[in-house]
Structure formats: C-alpha cells, structure tokens
Amino acid sequence: MFSKKKENSESLLKIFYKNKCIKDKKILLLQGENGRKLIKNSLKKNGFNVSLVECYKRVFKNINIELELKKWKFYKINTLLVTNSEILNKLNDIFDDINQKKWLFECKIFVVGDRLKKLAKEIGWKNIIVSEYANNDYLLKLIIKNYYSLNLFGRRKRI
C-alpha cells in the first residue's frame, strides 16, 4: 500500500484504518535497520497482525568534512534538502567545529514534515522550509517556488 497524498508513516496508517478488510490480513512491513516503529506499534495496538523485516541499512560514507566544506563554500551552497532524521543528525555530527556549525546553520534547509522541522530547530537551524510531500517532483517545485519568490534565480522570462 502507498499513500498518494503524503509519503509518511502517518498517512499510511490512515489507509490501514480506513480499510477495515485489511485487519484480518497478515501485514509484512519492510523497513530500514533501526527505522521508526510507529507503524508497527500503532497497527498492533489496533489489533492488526503485523510482522516487521529490516531489509536494508543506510551506510554513511566517510568523508573529509573540511575538504567537502571548502567545495560547498566554493560552489556557494546555501540550501540543503533533508528527507529523514538520520541525515539531519549525521550533518550535525560531522560538522564538529564551531565555525563549521555556524556555516551549516546559516543554510536554508528544506525538510519533509513537521517532525523533521522540530528536530532541525532543536539542532540549530533557523531558516527551515517544510514540505508536505516527500516525492521528488513536489520537492523540486517547492525549492524553485521559494527561490523564485526571493528572486534568487534572476528575473523570469516570458515564454
């Protein structure tokens, strides 16, 4: 099952609750290692027969953060797109120098959902834009809309 409106756990739960015929079925959830247990716990609490398989693992590559930061500054990177809490926490962890963190938190950050907005704010970001959806088309349109509204891409030309 997949939510066509929002790509998050909460939307998927709504689908399960609306479709009572699913309650008698066995549900297998596939997720990443150490993923949120919200869906499993909520469904079990409501009487669904749920099993969980952790079928993948995110592995962050080792990078030379000082070299990467020089590149990001050279290319005038000022915007980050973050779609999960692991990435937010990893960014906070790898930027350990106070000046690196200052630069990082000055970046505009696009996050998916209010849960990530809250976490980003707790970590230290101020300029946070929340996307309701996690699909690539919506995220790209949201980023373009935000930058055109600030006229950061230059003047739009009529076609």
C-alpha positions as semicolon CSV with decimal commas, in nm:
position;residue;x (nm);y (nm);z (nm)
1;M;0,000;0,000;0,000
2;F;0,112;0,352;-0,066
3;S;-0,038;0,690;0,017
4;K;-0,084;0,912;-0,287
5;K;-0,120;1,222;-0,071
6;K;0,171;1,217;0,173
7;E;0,467;0,981;0,183
8;N;0,495;0,928;0,556
9;S;0,405;0,682;0,829
10;E;0,105;0,879;0,949
11;S;-0,059;0,879;0,603
12;L;-0,001;0,508;0,560
13;L;-0,167;0,442;0,897
14;K;-0,476;0,634;0,781
15;I;-0,507;0,397;0,484
16;F;-0,494;0,093;0,711
17;Y;-0,755;0,235;0,948
18;K;-0,992;0,328;0,664
19;N;-0,973;-0,021;0,508
20;K;-1,122;-0,244;0,776
21;C;-1,097;-0,551;0,547
22;I;-0,718;-0,538;0,592
23;K;-0,750;-0,604;0,965
24;D;-0,793;-0,981;0,906
25;K;-0,484;-1,000;0,683
26;K;-0,123;-1,057;0,778
27;I;0,082;-0,744;0,721
28;L;0,455;-0,750;0,648
29;L;0,636;-0,419;0,693
30;L;0,970;-0,375;0,516
31;Q;1,191;-0,104;0,659
32;G;1,547;0,005;0,714
33;E;1,755;-0,101;1,009
34;N;1,662;0,096;1,322
35;G;1,368;0,259;1,144
36;R;1,074;0,414;1,326
37;K;0,841;0,162;1,484
38;L;0,538;0,392;1,465
39;I;0,350;0,190;1,201
40;K;0,416;-0,149;1,360
41;N;0,328;-0,034;1,712
42;S;0,016;0,157;1,605
43;L;-0,120;-0,129;1,396
44;K;-0,053;-0,390;1,665
45;K;-0,220;-0,167;1,923
46;N;-0,528;-0,159;1,698
47;G;-0,545;-0,535;1,652
48;F;-0,363;-0,582;1,321
49;N;-0,142;-0,889;1,266
50;V;0,195;-0,729;1,185
51;S;0,545;-0,862;1,119
52;L;0,849;-0,647;1,055
53;V;1,155;-0,717;0,841
54;E;1,450;-0,480;0,844
55;C;1,570;-0,533;0,488
56;Y;1,821;-0,256;0,431
57;K;2,071;-0,043;0,614
58;R;2,186;0,311;0,544
59;V;2,562;0,331;0,547
60;F;2,712;0,678;0,551
61;K;3,038;0,705;0,365
62;N;3,339;0,853;0,537
63;I;3,420;1,196;0,402
64;N;3,680;1,460;0,468
65;I;3,444;1,724;0,601
66;E;3,696;2,007;0,574
67;L;3,750;1,932;0,204
68;E;3,375;1,895;0,144
69;L;3,302;2,219;0,325
70;K;3,558;2,403;0,110
71;K;3,383;2,267;-0,202
72;W;3,039;2,361;-0,073
73;K;3,156;2,714;0,007
74;F;3,334;2,745;-0,329
75;Y;3,013;2,646;-0,510
76;K;2,814;2,879;-0,282
77;I;2,594;2,601;-0,148
78;N;2,340;2,765;0,080
79;T;2,049;2,523;0,072
80;L;2,011;2,168;0,198
81;L;1,735;1,916;0,134
82;V;1,687;1,663;0,412
83;T;1,430;1,384;0,394
84;N;1,497;1,190;0,714
85;S;1,618;1,235;1,069
86;E;1,930;1,024;1,016
87;I;2,063;1,278;0,766
88;L;1,987;1,569;0,998
89;N;2,166;1,403;1,287
90;K;2,459;1,299;1,066
91;L;2,506;1,657;0,941
92;N;2,509;1,778;1,299
93;D;2,764;1,510;1,395
94;I;3,013;1,554;1,110
95;F;3,030;1,933;1,140
96;D;3,208;1,944;1,474
97;D;3,396;2,275;1,456
98;I;3,203;2,580;1,584
99;N;3,270;2,773;1,259
100;Q;3,156;2,477;1,050
101;K;2,833;2,457;1,250
102;K;2,780;2,833;1,215
103;W;2,801;2,798;0,836
104;L;2,579;2,488;0,839
105;F;2,304;2,650;1,043
106;E;2,305;2,958;0,817
107;C;2,200;2,737;0,526
108;K;1,834;2,725;0,434
109;I;1,705;2,375;0,494
110;F;1,411;2,201;0,329
111;V;1,267;1,917;0,537
112;V;0,978;1,677;0,491
113;G;0,714;1,716;0,761
114;D;0,676;1,885;1,096
115;R;0,865;1,613;1,284
116;L;1,184;1,695;1,091
117;K;1,117;2,069;1,127
118;K;1,107;2,030;1,504
119;L;1,430;1,826;1,502
120;A;1,607;2,075;1,271
121;K;1,507;2,360;1,501
122;E;1,630;2,168;1,808
123;I;1,965;2,102;1,637
124;G;2,015;2,469;1,547
125;W;1,866;2,563;1,208
126;K;1,663;2,881;1,185
127;N;1,567;2,903;0,816
128;I;1,352;2,591;0,774
129;I;1,106;2,526;0,492
130;V;0,865;2,235;0,540
131;S;0,749;2,018;0,252
132;E;0,425;1,829;0,296
133;Y;0,533;1,561;0,050
134;A;0,849;1,357;0,001
135;N;0,826;1,294;-0,373
136;N;1,092;1,444;-0,598
137;D;0,854;1,643;-0,820
138;Y;0,694;1,823;-0,527
139;L;1,028;1,890;-0,356
140;L;1,178;2,039;-0,673
141;K;0,872;2,261;-0,730
142;L;0,883;2,380;-0,369
143;I;1,252;2,469;-0,392
144;I;1,204;2,653;-0,722
145;K;0,899;2,836;-0,585
146;N;1,093;2,951;-0,280
147;Y;1,388;3,074;-0,481
148;Y;1,177;3,248;-0,745
149;S;0,976;3,423;-0,474
150;L;1,307;3,559;-0,341
151;N;1,423;3,633;-0,698
152;L;1,742;3,434;-0,638
153;F;1,736;3,278;-0,984
154;G;1,713;3,616;-1,153
155;R;1,419;3,751;-1,349
156;R;1,178;3,509;-1,507
157;K;1,140;3,546;-1,880
158;R;0,807;3,519;-2,051
159;I;0,781;3,234;-2,294
